[in-house]
Amino acid sequence: MTSMITNCSFYLSILTYIPLAGFALILLWKKEDTKGIQRVAFWTTLIDFLWSVPLFLHDWSTGGMSFVEDIPWIESLGVHYKFGIDGFSALLILLTTVLGCIAVFSSYTAITHRQKEYYAFLLFLQVGMLGVFCSLDFVLFYVFWEVMLVPMYFLIGVWGGPRKLYAAIKFFLYTLFGSVVMLLGILALYFWNTEGIPQIGIQGLHNAPSFDILHFHKVAELMPLDLQLWLFFAFFLGFAIKVPMFPFHTWLPDAHVEAPTAGSVILAGVLLKMGTYGFVRFSLPMFPKASTHGTVVGLMATLAIIGIVYGSLVAMMQKDMKKLVAYSSVAHLGFVMLGIFALNPMGLRGAILQMVNHGISTGALFLLVGIVYERRHTRMISEYGGLSKQMPIYAAFFLVITMSSIGLPTLNGFIGEFTILLGAFAHDWRWGFWGALAIVLGAAYMLWLYQRVFFGPLENEENKKLKDLSGREAWTLIPLVFLAFWIGIAPNVFFRMIEKPVDTVMDALSVDDATPHTRFLAERKRAGLVGKKGAVAPAESPSQPAADSSPAAAPSSGALPATGN
Amino acid sequence: MGDFNFLLILPETWLSIAGLVILLAGLVFKKRREGVLITASLCAIAIAAFLVYALARKFGADARSGFAESIVVDPFSSYFKFLFLGSSFLTLLMSRRFLERSSYTGGEFSALILFATVGMMFMASGTDLITLYIGLELMALSTYVLAGYFKGEVKSNEAGLKYFVLGGMSSGVLLYGLSLIYGTSGSTNIAVIAAKLGADPSKLAMLGIVFVSAGLFFKVAAAPFHVWVPDVYEGAPTPVSAFMSVGPKAAAYALLARIFYNGFYASHEKWVGLVALVAAFTMIWGNVAALLQNNVKRMLAYSSIAHAGYALLGVVAFDGKWGLSGVLFYMLAYTFMNLGAFGFVILLETKGYAGETVSDFEGLSKKHPIAAAGMLLFLLSLAGIPPTAGFLAKYVLFAATIKAGYVSLAVIAVISSAISLFYYFRIVAAMYLKEEKEFTETISPTRALSFSLAFCALMTIVVGVAPGPFLEWARASLPAFHR
């Protein structure tokens, strides 16, 4: 059955355009029939999710790109309609379809006006997100990258909070600024590959015109360092704003706080991942010399660490729950960036897994905040307290997700953070130190939030009338909790998906003296060294036994220091 | 000498005669017969387009010149002629209701549009400074009158007068420059001028180039020669503003390209810095000033200034395959998206100058979702968001700029393009996000207006999604010199 689906030569196009069909259907639907519209939207996302399930069952161990579609699009410019994915993109596609489904399902009661437009935009957004992860041509990628912004603008602007106008345009402008600079980078890359730009001293390769991402992966080593640095920073601006990295993060709290719940879920769950996806898919393999350049790595790590510490500290001080979760995203994504720029397999694997983890746990946190907001129309922490008595099931879900977010073993956050820490220590013990500190800070603000909202006396009269989770609300959370446990207990199936993509990136990065093999040996050696220090790092998190097993587990390639073994 | 091949100017001749007949018919008809006159003009334009097509088919990629080398029919001129005829056609379709509602007769209006079109066609075809100048003046004089067409409206009078005074002055500057060029090269023929000026023109010739540039920058509305644009666009009847922002602008670019890419070819390193400076200034000024506008027509005027700046990038790049074909492609995309955006202002204009402030758009999406969606499409395209025509048009020009090595200019271009999103989205926000105010006006577009808007929308999407054939066409239309 699944092979029948995956043998289809337009598998990815169908995956991407299923929501577009739903979008069109909703546009034709009668405005008054809101139930019908909800049903169409839900079934569309569900079908899209089911269509994406074979990706999970697919054998990703062959490496390279699968499900490739390649049709010339604008021949005079060398632009192709080229889709193709590896295990890494597949993982993010699965995250997108799952969250897409949940986003629709969670909006039934939260959105009460202009429902037709709302679900139409939500589905349109999904087209853009899936397109970004599927594209293997720069122009196509850029088209989807920008297409995404329009529905998100409307989701924030129409169904958002009191400062929605400001937040929506800020989100749009910020992201656009980054991406237009990236566009110039793409153009420079194109001309470098063809005629060159002699006026500014760029010698061309005189290849056929192409925007093929895989082609640029191949020729990456031919690019001189100074050009790599320029292009790295052009792309960096596009991705760093999206992540968002430290000085570019200011759009995020506004967008998150004002967006409707489903918008926040998608924003945190998928849109932020596009930045980190961009770093792993484009920046590292295409500009390996720049990415491994000491100054660049130092700068990236510094920004990532500032993001972690700053994000955590600011999160701690928030009075608004949603803002707290938003700032925690800055910290978590800083952690992911740290893992990426550790530039070793461990860090990269951890970073990729942590992208998914963050999507799950932060997505769930936004859902949870949305649930009480819908009841009380306030997100102020001070308005709550003692909720565990009134809403025990809600409190239980919140607890699990909190634990997942702060990295408790047997939950997903632990696996991601721990693997990143291994990578960070292998690179530089100070990185590991800051990373470990982040876990402590993360635990602090999340637990404090939990304490203030759920424990203590139930004093506020209005809170005494609160109803516990409805069945539908529970069902929006159950899949995420299930995934959190699954990744926490048996992460190997996920690690297997990203094993080859990570190896590919690592191969691309070994540019200097080292061949991939010697590089790998050096990696083993370092990982061995790390084991002793590694035992110190997770001491802050209750993970001693797993840490002890890491020296043995880490060097054997593929196997991971998971608690699952 | 003396190659009086009237076949070459058959479309122009036909259109001039048709214009005269329509002008007379407008006087002869006792009752107001705008419908008939406009329909007749539309037919005349369609026939002219067919004639252009027939000539283009006949000559293929060759360039045929005649009238003592002062006229040329080549793919380049044919491309622009199609564009002019298309924009005049769409403008006339959009104007009928507008004219009927006002108290002015339609015969002159249609005739003036036709005369302006003839002028523009000569601007695209001319290879002699005199011919080009006469074409330019024919176009300019017709548009001066059109801008002041609402005789009873102060704003329209102001627009007409301002445009006339400043336009006359700029024509003087241009003419002065042309005379200097003639004085130093001894010829008015562009090919001869190119040969005489060479790579290192004399100081006097450089002065001439500067004056010619200033005159042309005025016509394309590049900063700092742009100050007339907002006032004129605001005051002129909206269909006229729509027309001025596409047809005459594209014509000025055709002229600019012909002179710069051909006449001043060899010395391009000497003047390119000047154009680059003007382009940067135009993009920044246009986009920043547009941020402050509350009147949609003024906003679109500043936006058209900014777009003139983007198109100048194609001249700066000085590269046929990317730069010049980029200008051609840009003009095509810009014609549809800008006419579309102005078309919606016409649509909302139920009485007088109503429907012009941003707040007039408030709540449009609720009452007229299709109209709001159409306007959204054009605004997205103007802002350069894919997958619309505006994105690819900008894309090619930015590529040309990068290829020519003007990285900082390209950065200015993309940043100012990102800024432009802010003001375009003020209208979007008014249409979709502001829900306090009900949209009270009922809008009932004529079939012609709906058709032209739908056509512009369709083209904006088609050129954005399947730009291949249009890009090919633009590249095939480069003058022989640059292919």
Short mmCIF file of N, CA, C and O in Angstrom, two decimals, chain B residues 344-419:
data_model
loop_
_atom_site.label_atom_id
_atom_site.label_comp_id
_atom_site.label_asym_id
_atom_site.label_seq_id
_atom_site.Cartn_x
_atom_site.Cartn_y
_atom_site.Cartn_z
N PHE B 344 -8.51 49.43 -9.55
CA PHE B 344 -9.31 49.31 -8.34
C PHE B 344 -9.63 50.66 -7.75
O PHE B 344 -10.69 50.83 -7.13
N VAL B 345 -8.72 51.62 -7.92
CA VAL B 345 -9.05 52.97 -7.45
C VAL B 345 -10.23 53.50 -8.27
O VAL B 345 -11.15 54.10 -7.75
N ILE B 346 -10.19 53.25 -9.59
CA ILE B 346 -11.30 53.67 -10.44
C ILE B 346 -12.59 53.00 -9.98
O ILE B 346 -13.65 53.62 -9.89
N LEU B 347 -12.47 51.74 -9.65
CA LEU B 347 -13.64 50.96 -9.23
C LEU B 347 -14.29 51.55 -7.99
O LEU B 347 -15.51 51.63 -7.87
N LEU B 348 -13.44 51.98 -7.06
CA LEU B 348 -13.97 52.50 -5.81
C LEU B 348 -14.47 53.92 -5.92
O LEU B 348 -15.18 54.42 -5.05
N GLU B 349 -14.05 54.58 -7.01
CA GLU B 349 -14.35 55.99 -7.15
C GLU B 349 -15.80 56.17 -7.57
O GLU B 349 -16.11 56.27 -8.75
N THR B 350 -16.70 56.18 -6.60
CA THR B 350 -18.09 56.25 -6.97
C THR B 350 -18.51 57.67 -7.29
O THR B 350 -19.37 57.90 -8.11
N LYS B 351 -17.90 58.63 -6.62
CA LYS B 351 -18.23 60.01 -6.98
C LYS B 351 -17.02 60.91 -6.76
O LYS B 351 -16.31 60.77 -5.77
N GLY B 352 -16.79 61.79 -7.71
CA GLY B 352 -15.69 62.74 -7.59
C GLY B 352 -14.38 62.05 -7.33
O GLY B 352 -14.04 61.08 -7.98
N TYR B 353 -13.68 62.58 -6.35
CA TYR B 353 -12.40 61.99 -6.02
C TYR B 353 -12.51 61.04 -4.84
O TYR B 353 -11.53 60.79 -4.14
N ALA B 354 -13.66 60.50 -4.57
CA ALA B 354 -13.82 59.59 -3.44
C ALA B 354 -13.05 58.30 -3.73
O ALA B 354 -12.69 58.03 -4.85
N GLY B 355 -12.88 57.53 -2.70
CA GLY B 355 -12.22 56.24 -2.89
C GLY B 355 -10.73 56.36 -3.06
O GLY B 355 -10.10 55.49 -3.61
N GLU B 356 -10.18 57.47 -2.59
CA GLU B 356 -8.77 57.65 -2.84
C GLU B 356 -7.90 57.55 -1.61
O GLU B 356 -6.70 57.35 -1.72
N THR B 357 -8.49 57.70 -0.43
CA THR B 357 -7.63 57.58 0.73
C THR B 357 -7.58 56.12 1.16
O THR B 357 -8.46 55.33 0.82
N VAL B 358 -6.53 55.81 1.91
CA VAL B 358 -6.34 54.42 2.34
C VAL B 358 -7.56 53.97 3.14
O VAL B 358 -8.01 52.83 3.02
N SER B 359 -8.12 54.89 3.93
CA SER B 359 -9.22 54.47 4.79
C SER B 359 -10.48 54.16 3.98
O SER B 359 -11.38 53.48 4.47
N ASP B 360 -10.54 54.64 2.73
CA ASP B 360 -11.69 54.29 1.89
C ASP B 360 -11.73 52.80 1.58
O ASP B 360 -12.77 52.28 1.17
N PHE B 361 -10.58 52.15 1.74
CA PHE B 361 -10.53 50.72 1.43
C PHE B 361 -10.96 49.86 2.63
O PHE B 361 -11.06 48.66 2.51
N GLU B 362 -11.21 50.51 3.76
CA GLU B 362 -11.47 49.74 4.98
C GLU B 362 -12.71 48.88 4.84
O GLU B 362 -13.75 49.34 4.39
N GLY B 363 -12.55 47.64 5.25
CA GLY B 363 -13.68 46.73 5.26
C GLY B 363 -14.07 46.21 3.89
O GLY B 363 -15.10 45.57 3.74
N LEU B 364 -13.25 46.46 2.89
CA LEU B 364 -13.61 46.04 1.53
C LEU B 364 -13.73 44.51 1.43
O LEU B 364 -14.61 44.00 0.73
N SER B 365 -12.86 43.81 2.15
CA SER B 365 -12.82 42.35 1.98
C SER B 365 -14.13 41.70 2.44
O SER B 365 -14.52 40.66 1.93
N LYS B 366 -14.81 42.34 3.38
CA LYS B 366 -16.03 41.73 3.89
C LYS B 366 -17.16 41.86 2.88
O LYS B 366 -17.91 40.93 2.63
N LYS B 367 -17.25 43.05 2.30
CA LYS B 367 -18.37 43.32 1.42
C LYS B 367 -18.11 42.81 0.01
O LYS B 367 -18.99 42.26 -0.64
N HIS B 368 -16.88 42.99 -0.45
CA HIS B 368 -16.56 42.58 -1.82
C HIS B 368 -15.29 41.74 -1.82
O HIS B 368 -14.22 42.23 -2.18
N PRO B 369 -15.40 40.49 -1.38
CA PRO B 369 -14.18 39.68 -1.21
C PRO B 369 -13.37 39.52 -2.50
O PRO B 369 -12.15 39.50 -2.45
N ILE B 370 -14.06 39.44 -3.62
CA ILE B 370 -13.31 39.20 -4.86
C ILE B 370 -12.52 40.45 -5.23
O ILE B 370 -11.35 40.37 -5.64
N ALA B 371 -13.15 41.61 -5.06
CA ALA B 371 -12.43 42.86 -5.35
C ALA B 371 -11.21 42.98 -4.45
O ALA B 371 -10.12 43.34 -4.90
N ALA B 372 -11.40 42.67 -3.16
CA ALA B 372 -10.28 42.79 -2.23
C ALA B 372 -9.17 41.82 -2.62
O ALA B 372 -7.99 42.17 -2.58
N ALA B 373 -9.55 40.60 -3.01
CA ALA B 373 -8.53 39.62 -3.39
C ALA B 373 -7.77 40.09 -4.61
O ALA B 373 -6.55 39.92 -4.70
N GLY B 374 -8.49 40.72 -5.55
CA GLY B 374 -7.82 41.23 -6.75
C GLY B 374 -6.82 42.32 -6.40
O GLY B 374 -5.67 42.30 -6.86
N MET B 375 -7.24 43.25 -5.58
CA MET B 375 -6.33 44.32 -5.18
C MET B 375 -5.14 43.75 -4.45
O MET B 375 -4.00 44.17 -4.65
N LEU B 376 -5.40 42.74 -3.60
CA LEU B 376 -4.31 42.09 -2.86
C LEU B 376 -3.27 41.53 -3.83
O LEU B 376 -2.07 41.69 -3.65
N LEU B 377 -3.78 40.89 -4.87
CA LEU B 377 -2.87 40.30 -5.87
C LEU B 377 -1.97 41.37 -6.48
O LEU B 377 -0.75 41.20 -6.56
N PHE B 378 -2.56 42.49 -6.89
CA PHE B 378 -1.75 43.53 -7.53
C PHE B 378 -0.76 44.14 -6.55
O PHE B 378 0.37 44.45 -6.91
N LEU B 379 -1.20 44.31 -5.30
CA LEU B 379 -0.28 44.90 -4.33
C LEU B 379 0.87 43.95 -4.03
O LEU B 379 2.02 44.36 -3.91
N LEU B 380 0.56 42.66 -3.94
CA LEU B 380 1.63 41.68 -3.73
C LEU B 380 2.61 41.72 -4.89
O LEU B 380 3.83 41.65 -4.71
N SER B 381 2.06 41.85 -6.07
CA SER B 381 2.92 41.86 -7.25
C SER B 381 3.78 43.13 -7.26
O SER B 381 4.98 43.07 -7.55
N LEU B 382 3.18 44.26 -6.92
CA LEU B 382 3.96 45.50 -6.87
C LEU B 382 5.06 45.40 -5.81
O LEU B 382 6.16 45.90 -5.99
N ALA B 383 4.76 44.70 -4.72
CA ALA B 383 5.76 44.56 -3.67
C ALA B 383 6.80 43.49 -4.02
O ALA B 383 7.80 43.36 -3.34
N GLY B 384 6.53 42.73 -5.06
CA GLY B 384 7.51 41.74 -5.50
C GLY B 384 7.48 40.45 -4.71
O GLY B 384 8.50 39.83 -4.48
N ILE B 385 6.31 40.04 -4.29
CA ILE B 385 6.18 38.78 -3.56
C ILE B 385 5.84 37.68 -4.58
O ILE B 385 4.91 37.83 -5.35
N PRO B 386 6.59 36.57 -4.60
CA PRO B 386 6.25 35.50 -5.53
C PRO B 386 4.94 34.84 -5.14
O PRO B 386 4.54 34.95 -3.98
N PRO B 387 4.29 34.13 -5.99
CA PRO B 387 4.64 33.86 -7.39
C PRO B 387 3.92 34.81 -8.34
O PRO B 387 3.13 34.36 -9.16
N THR B 388 4.15 36.08 -8.24
CA THR B 388 3.48 37.03 -9.13
C THR B 388 4.48 37.58 -10.14
O THR B 388 5.69 37.39 -10.00
N ALA B 389 3.95 38.29 -11.12
CA ALA B 389 4.81 38.84 -12.17
C ALA B 389 5.84 39.81 -11.58
O ALA B 389 6.98 39.84 -12.01
N GLY B 390 5.40 40.58 -10.58
CA GLY B 390 6.28 41.59 -10.01
C GLY B 390 7.54 40.99 -9.42
O GLY B 390 8.62 41.58 -9.49
N PHE B 391 7.42 39.80 -8.86
CA PHE B 391 8.61 39.16 -8.28
C PHE B 391 9.62 38.85 -9.36
O PHE B 391 10.79 39.22 -9.26
N LEU B 392 9.19 38.18 -10.42
CA LEU B 392 10.16 37.78 -11.43
C LEU B 392 10.75 38.97 -12.16
O LEU B 392 11.91 38.97 -12.54
N ALA B 393 9.91 40.01 -12.32
CA ALA B 393 10.42 41.20 -13.00
C ALA B 393 11.55 41.82 -12.19
O ALA B 393 12.61 42.15 -12.73
N LYS B 394 11.33 41.96 -10.89
CA LYS B 394 12.40 42.49 -10.04
C LYS B 394 13.59 41.56 -10.02
O LYS B 394 14.74 41.98 -10.06
N TYR B 395 13.27 40.29 -9.96
CA TYR B 395 14.31 39.28 -9.86
C TYR B 395 15.31 39.40 -11.00
O TYR B 395 16.52 39.39 -10.79
N VAL B 396 14.81 39.55 -12.22
CA VAL B 396 15.70 39.63 -13.38
C VAL B 396 16.56 40.88 -13.29
O VAL B 396 17.77 40.86 -13.56
N LEU B 397 15.94 41.99 -12.86
CA LEU B 397 16.72 43.22 -12.77
C LEU B 397 17.76 43.16 -11.66
O LEU B 397 18.89 43.63 -11.83
N PHE B 398 17.40 42.58 -10.54
CA PHE B 398 18.38 42.43 -9.46
C PHE B 398 19.52 41.54 -9.92
O PHE B 398 20.68 41.78 -9.62
N ALA B 399 19.16 40.49 -10.66
CA ALA B 399 20.19 39.60 -11.20
C ALA B 399 21.12 40.38 -12.11
O ALA B 399 22.35 40.25 -12.02
N ALA B 400 20.55 41.24 -12.94
CA ALA B 400 21.38 42.04 -13.85
C ALA B 400 22.33 42.92 -13.05
O ALA B 400 23.51 43.06 -13.40
N THR B 401 21.82 43.51 -11.97
CA THR B 401 22.65 44.41 -11.16
C THR B 401 23.81 43.64 -10.52
O THR B 401 24.95 44.10 -10.50
N ILE B 402 23.48 42.46 -9.99
CA ILE B 402 24.52 41.64 -9.37
C ILE B 402 25.55 41.24 -10.43
O ILE B 402 26.75 41.31 -10.21
N LYS B 403 25.05 40.86 -11.58
CA LYS B 403 25.96 40.37 -12.62
C LYS B 403 26.93 41.47 -13.05
O LYS B 403 28.08 41.21 -13.38
N ALA B 404 26.43 42.71 -13.05
CA ALA B 404 27.31 43.81 -13.43
C ALA B 404 28.23 44.21 -12.29
O ALA B 404 29.06 45.11 -12.46
N GLY B 405 28.07 43.58 -11.15
CA GLY B 405 28.99 43.85 -10.05
C GLY B 405 28.60 45.00 -9.15
O GLY B 405 29.38 45.39 -8.29
N TYR B 406 27.40 45.54 -9.31
CA TYR B 406 26.97 46.65 -8.45
C TYR B 406 26.28 46.09 -7.21
O TYR B 406 25.07 46.20 -7.05
N VAL B 407 27.08 45.51 -6.33
CA VAL B 407 26.47 44.81 -5.20
C VAL B 407 25.77 45.79 -4.27
O VAL B 407 24.65 45.54 -3.83
N SER B 408 26.41 46.94 -4.00
CA SER B 408 25.78 47.84 -3.04
C SER B 408 24.49 48.42 -3.61
O SER B 408 23.51 48.61 -2.88
N LEU B 409 24.47 48.65 -4.92
CA LEU B 409 23.23 49.13 -5.54
C LEU B 409 22.14 48.06 -5.41
O LEU B 409 20.98 48.37 -5.13
N ALA B 410 22.54 46.80 -5.61
CA ALA B 410 21.56 45.72 -5.47
C ALA B 410 21.04 45.64 -4.05
O ALA B 410 19.85 45.40 -3.83
N VAL B 411 21.92 45.89 -3.08
CA VAL B 411 21.46 45.85 -1.69
C VAL B 411 20.46 46.97 -1.44
O VAL B 411 19.40 46.76 -0.84
N ILE B 412 20.79 48.16 -1.95
CA ILE B 412 19.83 49.29 -1.81
C ILE B 412 18.50 48.90 -2.45
O ILE B 412 17.43 49.14 -1.89
N ALA B 413 18.59 48.26 -3.62
CA ALA B 413 17.36 47.90 -4.33
C ALA B 413 16.51 46.94 -3.51
O ALA B 413 15.31 47.15 -3.34
N VAL B 414 17.13 45.90 -2.99
CA VAL B 414 16.29 44.91 -2.28
C VAL B 414 15.77 45.48 -0.96
O VAL B 414 14.64 45.21 -0.58
N ILE B 415 16.59 46.27 -0.30
CA ILE B 415 16.12 46.83 0.97
C ILE B 415 14.95 47.77 0.72
O ILE B 415 13.92 47.71 1.40
N SER B 416 15.09 48.63 -0.28
CA SER B 416 14.00 49.58 -0.52
C SER B 416 12.76 48.82 -1.02
O SER B 416 11.64 49.22 -0.75
N SER B 417 13.00 47.72 -1.71
CA SER B 417 11.87 46.91 -2.15
C SER B 417 11.16 46.29 -0.95
O SER B 417 9.93 46.19 -0.93
N ALA B 418 11.93 45.91 0.05
CA ALA B 418 11.30 45.38 1.26
C ALA B 418 10.51 46.46 1.98
O ALA B 418 9.43 46.22 2.50
N ILE B 419 11.07 47.69 1.97
CA ILE B 419 10.35 48.81 2.61
C ILE B 419 8.99 49.01 1.93
O ILE B 419 7.99 49.29 2.58
#
